Amino acid sequence: FVDSTQKFVTGTVKLKLYKGNIIPAGTTSPYSLFSEELCTFGEDNVYDQKDAEGFINLFGLPCKVQANMKKLNNIKD
């Protein structure tokens, strides 16, 4: 199984060594999931800014549920 998960793991990693630290300096791979189109917010957006609102609401839901639970049970921080 593990071998099948590594099928597309290939490429080059550049690292900088500085005072006992290892700093990633770049990667390349023919199977990279990075797309400059997704990182560029021009007029021909691949990414819709409205998607961020849903993402924020979804990942903020546990905080909202916890706040409601504390309010219902009169729990103060």
CSV table of C-alpha atoms in Angstrom, one decimal, residues 1-12 28-33:
chain,number,residue,atom,x,y,z
A,1,PHE,CA,0.0,0.0,0.0
A,2,VAL,CA,2.7,2.5,1.0
A,3,ASP,CA,4.5,2.0,-2.3
A,4,SER,CA,1.3,3.0,-4.2
A,5,THR,CA,1.0,6.3,-2.2
A,6,GLN,CA,4.5,7.2,-3.2
A,7,LYS,CA,4.0,6.7,-6.9
A,8,PHE,CA,4.0,10.4,-7.7
A,9,VAL,CA,6.5,11.5,-5.1
A,10,THR,CA,9.4,12.7,-7.2
A,11,GLY,CA,11.2,15.9,-7.9
A,12,THR,CA,13.9,18.2,-6.5
A,28,THR,CA,10.0,21.2,-8.4
A,29,SER,CA,8.1,18.1,-9.5
A,30,PRO,CA,6.4,17.0,-12.7
A,31,TYR,CA,3.4,16.0,-10.5
A,32,SER,CA,3.2,19.2,-8.4
A,33,LEU,CA,-0.2,20.3,-7.2
